[in-house]
PDB file of C-alpha atoms and ligand atoms in Angstrom:
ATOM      1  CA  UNK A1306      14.586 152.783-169.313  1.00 44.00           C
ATOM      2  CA  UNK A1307      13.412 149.437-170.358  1.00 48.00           C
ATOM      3  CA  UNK A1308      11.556 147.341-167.841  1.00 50.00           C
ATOM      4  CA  UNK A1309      11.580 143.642-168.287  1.00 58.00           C
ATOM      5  CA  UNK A1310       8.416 142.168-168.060  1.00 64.00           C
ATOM      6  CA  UNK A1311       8.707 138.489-166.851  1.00 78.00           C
ATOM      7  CA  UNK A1312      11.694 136.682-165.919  1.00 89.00           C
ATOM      8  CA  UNK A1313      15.404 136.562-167.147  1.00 90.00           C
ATOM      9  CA  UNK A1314      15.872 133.533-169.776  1.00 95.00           C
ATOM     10  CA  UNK A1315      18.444 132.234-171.896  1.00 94.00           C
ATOM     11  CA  UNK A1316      16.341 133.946-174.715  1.00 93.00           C
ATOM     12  CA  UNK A1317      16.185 137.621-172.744  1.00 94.00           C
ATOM     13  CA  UNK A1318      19.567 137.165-171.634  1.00 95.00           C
ATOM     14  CA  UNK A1319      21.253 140.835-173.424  1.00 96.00           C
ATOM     15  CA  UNK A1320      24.281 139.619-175.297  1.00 97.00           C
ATOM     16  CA  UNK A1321      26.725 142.491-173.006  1.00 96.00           C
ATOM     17  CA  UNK A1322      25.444 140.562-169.909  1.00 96.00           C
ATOM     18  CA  UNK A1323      27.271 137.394-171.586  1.00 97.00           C
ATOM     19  CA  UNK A1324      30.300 139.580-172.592  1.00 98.00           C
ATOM     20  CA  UNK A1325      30.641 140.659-169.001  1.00 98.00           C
ATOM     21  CA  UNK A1326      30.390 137.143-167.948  1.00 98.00           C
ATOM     22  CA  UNK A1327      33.265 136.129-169.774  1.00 98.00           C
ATOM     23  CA  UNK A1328      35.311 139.489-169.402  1.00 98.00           C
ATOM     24  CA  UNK A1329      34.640 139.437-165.379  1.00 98.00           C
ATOM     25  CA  UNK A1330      33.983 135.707-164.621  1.00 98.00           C
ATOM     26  CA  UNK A1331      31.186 136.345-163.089  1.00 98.00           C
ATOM     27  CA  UNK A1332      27.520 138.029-163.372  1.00 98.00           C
ATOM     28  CA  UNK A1333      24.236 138.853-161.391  1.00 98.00           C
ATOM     29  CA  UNK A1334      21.099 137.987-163.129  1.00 97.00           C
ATOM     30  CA  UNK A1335      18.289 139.515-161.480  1.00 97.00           C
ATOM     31  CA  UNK A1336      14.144 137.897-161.526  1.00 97.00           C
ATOM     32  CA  UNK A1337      15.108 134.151-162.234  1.00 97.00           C
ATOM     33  CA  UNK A1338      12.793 132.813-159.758  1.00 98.00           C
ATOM     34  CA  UNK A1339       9.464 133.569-159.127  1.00 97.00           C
ATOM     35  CA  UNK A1340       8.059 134.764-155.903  1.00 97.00           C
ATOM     36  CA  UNK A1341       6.057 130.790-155.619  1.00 98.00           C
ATOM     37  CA  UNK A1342       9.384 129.066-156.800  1.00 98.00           C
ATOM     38  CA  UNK A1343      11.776 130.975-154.457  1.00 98.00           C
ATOM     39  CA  UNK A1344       9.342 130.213-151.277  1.00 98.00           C
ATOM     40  CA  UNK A1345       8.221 126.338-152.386  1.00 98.00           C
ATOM     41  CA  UNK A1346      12.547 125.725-153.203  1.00 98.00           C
ATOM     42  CA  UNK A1347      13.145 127.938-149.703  1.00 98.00           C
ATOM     43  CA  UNK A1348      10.420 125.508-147.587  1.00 98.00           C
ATOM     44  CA  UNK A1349      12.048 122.452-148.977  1.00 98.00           C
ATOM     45  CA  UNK A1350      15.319 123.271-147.974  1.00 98.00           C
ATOM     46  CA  UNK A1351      13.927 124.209-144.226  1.00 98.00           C
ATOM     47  CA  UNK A1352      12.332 120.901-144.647  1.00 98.00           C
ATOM     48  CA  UNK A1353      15.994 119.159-145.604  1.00 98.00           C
ATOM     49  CA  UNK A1354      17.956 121.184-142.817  1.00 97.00           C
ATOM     50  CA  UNK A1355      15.542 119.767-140.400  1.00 97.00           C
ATOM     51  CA  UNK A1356      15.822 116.182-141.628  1.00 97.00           C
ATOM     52  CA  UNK A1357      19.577 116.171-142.086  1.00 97.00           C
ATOM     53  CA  UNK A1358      22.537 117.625-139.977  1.00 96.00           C
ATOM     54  CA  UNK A1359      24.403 120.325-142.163  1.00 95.00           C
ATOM     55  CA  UNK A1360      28.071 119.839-142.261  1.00 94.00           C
ATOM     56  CA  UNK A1361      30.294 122.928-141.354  1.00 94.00           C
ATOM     57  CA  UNK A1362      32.662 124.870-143.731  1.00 92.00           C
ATOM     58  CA  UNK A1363      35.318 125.929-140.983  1.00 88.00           C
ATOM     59  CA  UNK A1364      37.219 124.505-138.105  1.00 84.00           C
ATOM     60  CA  UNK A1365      34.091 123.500-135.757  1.00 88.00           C
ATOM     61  CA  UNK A1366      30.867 125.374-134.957  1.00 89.00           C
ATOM     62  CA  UNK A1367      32.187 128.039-133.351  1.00 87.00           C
ATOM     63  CA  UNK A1368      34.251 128.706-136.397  1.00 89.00           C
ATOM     64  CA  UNK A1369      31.703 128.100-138.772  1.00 92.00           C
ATOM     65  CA  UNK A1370      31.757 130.113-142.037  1.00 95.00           C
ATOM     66  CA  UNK A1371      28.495 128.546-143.483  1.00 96.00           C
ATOM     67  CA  UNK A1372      26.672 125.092-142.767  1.00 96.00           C
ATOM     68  CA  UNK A1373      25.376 123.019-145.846  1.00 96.00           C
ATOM     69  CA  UNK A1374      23.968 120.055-147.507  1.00 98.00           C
ATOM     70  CA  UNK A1375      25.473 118.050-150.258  1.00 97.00           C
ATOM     71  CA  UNK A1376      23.678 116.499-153.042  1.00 96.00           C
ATOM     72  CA  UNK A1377      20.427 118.464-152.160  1.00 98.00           C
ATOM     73  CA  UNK A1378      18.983 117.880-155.673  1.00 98.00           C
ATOM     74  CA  UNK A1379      19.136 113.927-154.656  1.00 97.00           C
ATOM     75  CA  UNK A1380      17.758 114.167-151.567  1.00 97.00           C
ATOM     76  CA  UNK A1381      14.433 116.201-152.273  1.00 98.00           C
ATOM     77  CA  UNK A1382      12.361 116.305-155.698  1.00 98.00           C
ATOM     78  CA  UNK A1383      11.631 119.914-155.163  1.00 98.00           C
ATOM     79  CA  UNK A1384      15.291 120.870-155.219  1.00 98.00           C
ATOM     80  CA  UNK A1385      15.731 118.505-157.860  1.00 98.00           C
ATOM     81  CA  UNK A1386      13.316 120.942-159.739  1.00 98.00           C
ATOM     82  CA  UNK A1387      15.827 123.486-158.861  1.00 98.00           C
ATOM     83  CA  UNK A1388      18.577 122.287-159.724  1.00 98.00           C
ATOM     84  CA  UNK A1389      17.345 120.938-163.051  1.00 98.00           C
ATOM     85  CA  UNK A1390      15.106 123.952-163.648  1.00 98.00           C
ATOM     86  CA  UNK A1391      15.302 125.162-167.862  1.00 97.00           C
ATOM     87  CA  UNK A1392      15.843 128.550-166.617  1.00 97.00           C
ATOM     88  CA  UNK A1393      18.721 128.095-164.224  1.00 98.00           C
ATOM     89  CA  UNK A1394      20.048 125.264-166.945  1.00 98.00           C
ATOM     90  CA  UNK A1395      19.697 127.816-169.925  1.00 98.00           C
ATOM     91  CA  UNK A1396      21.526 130.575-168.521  1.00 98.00           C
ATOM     92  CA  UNK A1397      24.187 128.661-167.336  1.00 98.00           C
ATOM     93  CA  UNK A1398      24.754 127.160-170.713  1.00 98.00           C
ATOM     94  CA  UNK A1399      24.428 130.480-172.980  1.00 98.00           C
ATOM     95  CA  UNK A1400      26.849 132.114-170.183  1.00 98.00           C
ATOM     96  CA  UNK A1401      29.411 128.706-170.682  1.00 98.00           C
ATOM     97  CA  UNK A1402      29.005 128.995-174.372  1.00 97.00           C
ATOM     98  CA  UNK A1403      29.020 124.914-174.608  1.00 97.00           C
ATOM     99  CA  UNK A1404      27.636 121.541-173.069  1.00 98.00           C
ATOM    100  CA  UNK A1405      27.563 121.170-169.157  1.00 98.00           C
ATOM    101  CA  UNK A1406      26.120 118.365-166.890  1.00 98.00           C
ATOM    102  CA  UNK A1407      25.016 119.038-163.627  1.00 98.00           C
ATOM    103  CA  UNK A1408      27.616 118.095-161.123  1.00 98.00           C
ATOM    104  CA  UNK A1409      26.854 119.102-157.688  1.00 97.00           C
ATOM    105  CA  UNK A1410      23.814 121.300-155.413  1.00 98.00           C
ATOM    106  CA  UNK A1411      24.140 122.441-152.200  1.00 98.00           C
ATOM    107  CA  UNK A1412      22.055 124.172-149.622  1.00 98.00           C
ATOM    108  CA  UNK A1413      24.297 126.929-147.951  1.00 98.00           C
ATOM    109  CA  UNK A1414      22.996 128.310-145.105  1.00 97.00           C
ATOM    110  CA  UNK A1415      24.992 131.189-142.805  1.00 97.00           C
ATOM    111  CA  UNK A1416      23.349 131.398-139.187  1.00 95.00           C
ATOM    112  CA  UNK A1417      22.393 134.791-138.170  1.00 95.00           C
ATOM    113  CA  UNK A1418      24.873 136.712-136.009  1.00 92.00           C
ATOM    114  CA  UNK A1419      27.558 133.684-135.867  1.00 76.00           C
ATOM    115  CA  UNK A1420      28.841 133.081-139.522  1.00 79.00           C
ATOM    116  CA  UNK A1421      31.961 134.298-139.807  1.00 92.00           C
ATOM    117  CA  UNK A1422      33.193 135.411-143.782  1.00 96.00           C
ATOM    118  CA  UNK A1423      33.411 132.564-146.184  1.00 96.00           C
ATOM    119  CA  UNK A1424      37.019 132.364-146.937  1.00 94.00           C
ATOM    120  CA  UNK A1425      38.722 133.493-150.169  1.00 96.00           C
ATOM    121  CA  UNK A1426      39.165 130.986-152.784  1.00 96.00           C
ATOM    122  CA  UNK A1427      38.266 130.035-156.450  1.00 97.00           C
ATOM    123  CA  UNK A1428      36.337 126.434-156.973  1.00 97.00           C
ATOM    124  CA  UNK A1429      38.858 124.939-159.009  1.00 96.00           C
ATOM    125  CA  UNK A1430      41.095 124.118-156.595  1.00 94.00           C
ATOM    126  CA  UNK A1431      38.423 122.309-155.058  1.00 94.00           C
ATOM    127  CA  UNK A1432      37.164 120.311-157.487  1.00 96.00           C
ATOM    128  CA  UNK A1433      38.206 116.511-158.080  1.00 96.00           C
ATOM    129  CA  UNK A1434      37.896 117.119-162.101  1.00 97.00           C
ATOM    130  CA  UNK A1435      39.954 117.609-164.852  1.00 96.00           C
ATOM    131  CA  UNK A1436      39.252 119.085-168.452  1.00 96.00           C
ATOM    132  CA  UNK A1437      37.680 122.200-167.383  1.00 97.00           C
ATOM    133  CA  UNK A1438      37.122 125.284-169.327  1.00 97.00           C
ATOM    134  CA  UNK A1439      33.674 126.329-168.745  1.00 97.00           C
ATOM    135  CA  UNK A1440      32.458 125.053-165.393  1.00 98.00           C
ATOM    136  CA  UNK A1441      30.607 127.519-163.606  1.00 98.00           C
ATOM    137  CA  UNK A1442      28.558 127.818-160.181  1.00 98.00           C
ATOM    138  CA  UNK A1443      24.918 129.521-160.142  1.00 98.00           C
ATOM    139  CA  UNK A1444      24.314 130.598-156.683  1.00 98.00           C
ATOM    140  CA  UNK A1445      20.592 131.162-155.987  1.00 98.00           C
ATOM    141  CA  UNK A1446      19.497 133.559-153.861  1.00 98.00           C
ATOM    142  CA  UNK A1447      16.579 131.930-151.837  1.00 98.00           C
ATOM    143  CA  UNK A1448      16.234 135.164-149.076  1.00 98.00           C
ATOM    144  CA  UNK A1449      17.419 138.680-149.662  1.00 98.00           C
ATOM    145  CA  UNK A1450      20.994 138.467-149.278  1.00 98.00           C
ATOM    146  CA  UNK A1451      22.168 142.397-149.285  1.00 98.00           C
ATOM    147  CA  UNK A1452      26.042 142.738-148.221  1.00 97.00           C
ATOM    148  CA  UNK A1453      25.211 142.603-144.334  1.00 97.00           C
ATOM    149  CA  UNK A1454      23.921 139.163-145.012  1.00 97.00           C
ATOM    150  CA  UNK A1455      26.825 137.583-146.428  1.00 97.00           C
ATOM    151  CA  UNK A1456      26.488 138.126-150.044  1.00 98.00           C
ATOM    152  CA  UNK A1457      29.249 136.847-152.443  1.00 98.00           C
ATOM    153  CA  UNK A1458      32.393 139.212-153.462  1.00 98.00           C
ATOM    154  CA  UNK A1459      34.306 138.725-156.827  1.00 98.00           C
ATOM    155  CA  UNK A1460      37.635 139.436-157.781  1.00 98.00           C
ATOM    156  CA  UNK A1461      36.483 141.062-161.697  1.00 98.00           C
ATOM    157  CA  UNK A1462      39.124 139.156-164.414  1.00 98.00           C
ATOM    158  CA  UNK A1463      40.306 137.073-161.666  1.00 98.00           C
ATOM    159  CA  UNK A1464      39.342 133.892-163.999  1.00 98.00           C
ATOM    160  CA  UNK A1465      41.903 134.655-166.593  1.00 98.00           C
ATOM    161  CA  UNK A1466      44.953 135.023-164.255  1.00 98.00           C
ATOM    162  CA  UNK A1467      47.461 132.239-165.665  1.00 97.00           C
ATOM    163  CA  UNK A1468      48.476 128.948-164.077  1.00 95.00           C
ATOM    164  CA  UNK A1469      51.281 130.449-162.197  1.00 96.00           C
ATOM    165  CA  UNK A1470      48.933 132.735-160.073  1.00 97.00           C
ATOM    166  CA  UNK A1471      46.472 129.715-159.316  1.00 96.00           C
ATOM    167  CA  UNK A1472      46.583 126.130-157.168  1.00 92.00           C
ATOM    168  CA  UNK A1473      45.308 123.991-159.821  1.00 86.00           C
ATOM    169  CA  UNK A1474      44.278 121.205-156.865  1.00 84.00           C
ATOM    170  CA  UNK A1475      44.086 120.307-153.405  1.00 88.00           C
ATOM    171  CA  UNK A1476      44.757 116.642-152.614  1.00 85.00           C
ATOM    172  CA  UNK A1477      43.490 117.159-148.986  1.00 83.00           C
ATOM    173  CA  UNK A1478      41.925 120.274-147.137  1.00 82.00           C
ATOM    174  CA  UNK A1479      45.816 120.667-145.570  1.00 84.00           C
ATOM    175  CA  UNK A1480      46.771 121.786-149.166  1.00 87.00           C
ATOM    176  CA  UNK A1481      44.453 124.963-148.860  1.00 89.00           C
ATOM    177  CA  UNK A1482      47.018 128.093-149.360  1.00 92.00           C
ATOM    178  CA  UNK A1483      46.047 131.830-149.274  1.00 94.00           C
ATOM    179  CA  UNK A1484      45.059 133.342-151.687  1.00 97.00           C
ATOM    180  CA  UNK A1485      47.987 135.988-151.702  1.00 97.00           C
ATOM    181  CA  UNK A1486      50.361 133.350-151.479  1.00 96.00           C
ATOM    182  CA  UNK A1487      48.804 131.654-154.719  1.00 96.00           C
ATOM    183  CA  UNK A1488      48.366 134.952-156.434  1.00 98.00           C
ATOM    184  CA  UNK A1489      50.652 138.014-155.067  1.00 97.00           C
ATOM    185  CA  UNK A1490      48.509 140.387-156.766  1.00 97.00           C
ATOM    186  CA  UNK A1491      45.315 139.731-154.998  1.00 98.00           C
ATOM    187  CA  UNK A1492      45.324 141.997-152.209  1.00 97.00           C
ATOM    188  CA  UNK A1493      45.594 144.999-154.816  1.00 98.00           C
ATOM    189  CA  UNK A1494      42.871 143.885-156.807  1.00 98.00           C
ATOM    190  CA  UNK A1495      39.065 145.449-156.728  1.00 98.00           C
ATOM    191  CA  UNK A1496      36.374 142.939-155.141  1.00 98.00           C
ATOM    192  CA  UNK A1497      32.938 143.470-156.100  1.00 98.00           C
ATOM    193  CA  UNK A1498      29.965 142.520-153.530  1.00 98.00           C
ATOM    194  CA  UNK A1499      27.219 141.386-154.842  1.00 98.00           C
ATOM    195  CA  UNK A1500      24.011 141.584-153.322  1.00 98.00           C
ATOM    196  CA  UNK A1501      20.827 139.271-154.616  1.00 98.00           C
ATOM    197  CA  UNK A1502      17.104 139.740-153.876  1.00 98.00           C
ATOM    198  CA  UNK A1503      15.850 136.155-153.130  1.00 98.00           C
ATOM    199  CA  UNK A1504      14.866 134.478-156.636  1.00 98.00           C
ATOM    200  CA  UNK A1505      18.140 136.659-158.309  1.00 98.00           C
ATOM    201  CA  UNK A1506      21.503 134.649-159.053  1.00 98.00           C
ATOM    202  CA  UNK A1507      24.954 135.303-159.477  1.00 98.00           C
ATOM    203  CA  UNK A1508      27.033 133.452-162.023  1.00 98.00           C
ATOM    204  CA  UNK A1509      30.667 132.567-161.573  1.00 98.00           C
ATOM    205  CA  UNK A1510      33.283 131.019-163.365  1.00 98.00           C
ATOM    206  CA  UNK A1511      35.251 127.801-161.736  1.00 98.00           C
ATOM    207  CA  UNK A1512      38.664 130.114-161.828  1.00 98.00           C
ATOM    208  CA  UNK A1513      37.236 133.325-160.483  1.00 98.00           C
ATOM    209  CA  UNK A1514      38.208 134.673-156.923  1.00 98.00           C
ATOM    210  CA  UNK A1515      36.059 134.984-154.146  1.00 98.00           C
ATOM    211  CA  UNK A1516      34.113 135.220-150.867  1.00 98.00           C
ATOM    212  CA  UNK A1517      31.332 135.704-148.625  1.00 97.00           C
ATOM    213  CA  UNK A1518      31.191 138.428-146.210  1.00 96.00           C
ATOM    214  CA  UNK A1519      29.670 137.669-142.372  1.00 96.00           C
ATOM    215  CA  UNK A1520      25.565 137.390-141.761  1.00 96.00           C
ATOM    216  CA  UNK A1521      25.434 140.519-139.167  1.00 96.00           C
ATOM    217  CA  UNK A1522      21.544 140.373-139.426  1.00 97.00           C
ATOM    218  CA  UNK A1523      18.995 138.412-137.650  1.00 96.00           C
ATOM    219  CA  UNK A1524      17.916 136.394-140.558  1.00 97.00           C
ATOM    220  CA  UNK A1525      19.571 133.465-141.809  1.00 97.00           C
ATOM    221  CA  UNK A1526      21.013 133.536-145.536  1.00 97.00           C
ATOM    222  CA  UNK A1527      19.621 130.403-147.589  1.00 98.00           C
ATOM    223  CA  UNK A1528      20.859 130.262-150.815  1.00 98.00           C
ATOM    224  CA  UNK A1529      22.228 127.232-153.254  1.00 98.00           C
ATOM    225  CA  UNK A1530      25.320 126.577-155.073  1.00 98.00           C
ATOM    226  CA  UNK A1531      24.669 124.274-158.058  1.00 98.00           C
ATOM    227  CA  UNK A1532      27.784 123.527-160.089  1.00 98.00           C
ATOM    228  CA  UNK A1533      27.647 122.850-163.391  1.00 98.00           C
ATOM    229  CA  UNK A1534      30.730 121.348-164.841  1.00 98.00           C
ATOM    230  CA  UNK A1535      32.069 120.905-168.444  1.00 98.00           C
ATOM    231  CA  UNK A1536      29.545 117.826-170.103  1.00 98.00           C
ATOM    232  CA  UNK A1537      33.459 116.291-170.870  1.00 98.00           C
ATOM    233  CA  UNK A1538      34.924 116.813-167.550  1.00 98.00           C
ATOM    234  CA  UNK A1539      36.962 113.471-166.044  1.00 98.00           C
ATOM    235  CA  UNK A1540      37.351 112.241-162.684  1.00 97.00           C
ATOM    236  CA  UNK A1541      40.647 113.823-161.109  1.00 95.00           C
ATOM    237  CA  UNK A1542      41.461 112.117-157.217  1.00 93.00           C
ATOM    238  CA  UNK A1543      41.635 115.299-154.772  1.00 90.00           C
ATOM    239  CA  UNK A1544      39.480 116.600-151.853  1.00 91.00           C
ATOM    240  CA  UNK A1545      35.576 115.792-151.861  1.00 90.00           C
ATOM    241  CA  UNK A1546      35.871 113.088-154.446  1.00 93.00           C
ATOM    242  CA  UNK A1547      33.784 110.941-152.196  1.00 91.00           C
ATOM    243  CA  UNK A1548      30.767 110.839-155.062  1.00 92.00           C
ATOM    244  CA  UNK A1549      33.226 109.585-157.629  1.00 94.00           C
ATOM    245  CA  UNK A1550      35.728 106.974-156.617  1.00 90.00           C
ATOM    246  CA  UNK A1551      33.458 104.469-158.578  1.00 94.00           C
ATOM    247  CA  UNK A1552      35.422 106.345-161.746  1.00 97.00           C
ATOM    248  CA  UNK A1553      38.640 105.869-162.732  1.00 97.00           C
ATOM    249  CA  UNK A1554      41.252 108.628-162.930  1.00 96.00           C
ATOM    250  CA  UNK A1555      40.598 110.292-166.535  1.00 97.00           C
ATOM    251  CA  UNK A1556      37.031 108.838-167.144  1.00 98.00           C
ATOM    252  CA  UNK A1557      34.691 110.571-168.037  1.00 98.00           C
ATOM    253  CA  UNK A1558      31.625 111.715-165.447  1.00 97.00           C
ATOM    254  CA  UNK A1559      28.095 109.875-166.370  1.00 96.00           C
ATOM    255  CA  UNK A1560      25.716 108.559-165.436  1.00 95.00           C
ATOM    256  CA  UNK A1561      22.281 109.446-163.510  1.00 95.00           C
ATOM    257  CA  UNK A1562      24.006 111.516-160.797  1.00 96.00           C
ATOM    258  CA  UNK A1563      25.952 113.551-163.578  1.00 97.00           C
ATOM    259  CA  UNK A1564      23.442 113.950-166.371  1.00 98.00           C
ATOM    260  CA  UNK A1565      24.142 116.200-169.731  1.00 98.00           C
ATOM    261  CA  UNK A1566      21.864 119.326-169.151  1.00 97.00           C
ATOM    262  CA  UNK A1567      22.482 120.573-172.623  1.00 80.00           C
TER     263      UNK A1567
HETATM  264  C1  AKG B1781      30.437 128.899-153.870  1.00 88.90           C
HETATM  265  O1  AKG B1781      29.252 128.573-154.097  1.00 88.90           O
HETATM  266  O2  AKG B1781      31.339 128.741-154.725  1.00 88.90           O
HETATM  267  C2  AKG B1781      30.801 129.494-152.591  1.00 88.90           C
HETATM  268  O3  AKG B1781      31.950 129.785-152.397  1.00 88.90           O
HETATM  269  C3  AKG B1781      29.736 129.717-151.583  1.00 88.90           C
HETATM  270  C4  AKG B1781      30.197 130.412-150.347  1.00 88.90           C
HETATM  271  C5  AKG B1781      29.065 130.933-149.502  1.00 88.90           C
HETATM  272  O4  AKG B1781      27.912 130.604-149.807  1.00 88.90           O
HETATM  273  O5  AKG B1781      29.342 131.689-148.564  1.00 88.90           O
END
């Protein structure tokens, strides 16, 4: 067996790991973060959740799948660090296989006990963007996040399904369809938990399928979701376009709150 000393890098990176990525549209790279970086990026989020009031993914709070923060990068230079960091920024870009800019970071918190699963979907639906090939999420693991703790679940291939099988956009949060409606295969198809160790993080592809289970424990899960998006996406109107309506449909993203990250 080979044991890695040191963390996972672009450079360590085994080239299978990236075949996988593309084959399965999604990937868990262990030891990204180390033990200092996971608890100084883990007390700046506490520090954020206390300033700010997290909005709720899910009908209200008794319905609450997870609560987060938008724009966390912005709003604290620690998470900036994060969110910027050459580790985070070189994997995601050997896994993409071409230019990104960073797009969005979010702290995404599920209370113990009360979270409820995060409902099935793929990002691109989401996403007010157009000319996307290779965006891709990195969700950091900031606590140990085993299954019981509402880890993430893929749907393996699910990224490659064609356009018929997949709502391209939402133009408002009414628009959300299930996922079996969208794609009539999905309730026959495998779905992969994976669990992180706080510091690990899972890789996924803007098209691939999936979910969070429920936090049963008595610990709440902390991770982020930083999206990094195609360095020649363009502004598309749809849901949570509120950062971009100073672009015009088709233009290109830019500028300080978008930058290139190679
Ligand atoms: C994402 O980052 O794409 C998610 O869907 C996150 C969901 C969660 O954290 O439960």
């Amino acid at each position: 067996m080979t044991v890695q000393a040191g963390p996972s890098t672009a450079e360590t990176l085994p080239d299978h790991i990236v075949r996988r990525y593309r084959d399965q549209g999604f990937v868990h790279v262990p030891n990204v973060l180390s033990e200092d970086e996971v608890a100084a990026f883990r007390a700046a989020s506490d520090e954020l959740l206390r300033k700010e009031t997290p909005t709720i993914w899910g009908a209200d709070e008794a319905e609450a799948q997870v609560h987060y923060i938008e724009e966390a990068w912005l709003k604290s230079d620690t998470l900036r660090g994060l969110a910027l960091h050459p580790r985070l920024i070189g994997l995601a870009r050997r896994l993409a296989g071409g230019p990104l800019r960073l797009y969005s970071s979010d702290v995404l918190v599920k209370k113990p006990r009360e979270a409820l699963p995060t409902l099935v979907h793929d990002d691109e639906a989401g996403l007010p963007l157009a000319n996307l090939s290779r965006t891709l999420t990195a969700w950091v693991a900031l606590v140990d996040v085993p299954v019981e703790r509402g880890c993430l679940s893929y749907v393996p291939g699910s990224h490659l399904r064609p356009d018929s099988d997949r709502q391209i956009r939402m133009e408002s949060f009414a628009d959300y369809r299930p996922m079996e409606e969208v794609w009539p295969d999905f309730p026959w198809r495998p779905r992969v938990s994976v669990p992180l160790r706080a510091g690990d993080v899972a890789f996924h592809h803007f098209r691939t399928v999936h979910m969070a289970g429920p936090n049963t424990t008595d610990v709440p899960r902390m991770a982020h979701g930083v999206i990094y998006a195609d360095e020649e996406a363009t502004y598309q109107p749809g849901v949570q376009d509120q950062y971009l309506t100073h672009f015009q449909p088709g233009q290109r993203l830019g500028g300080e709150k978008f930058p290139p990250v190679g």
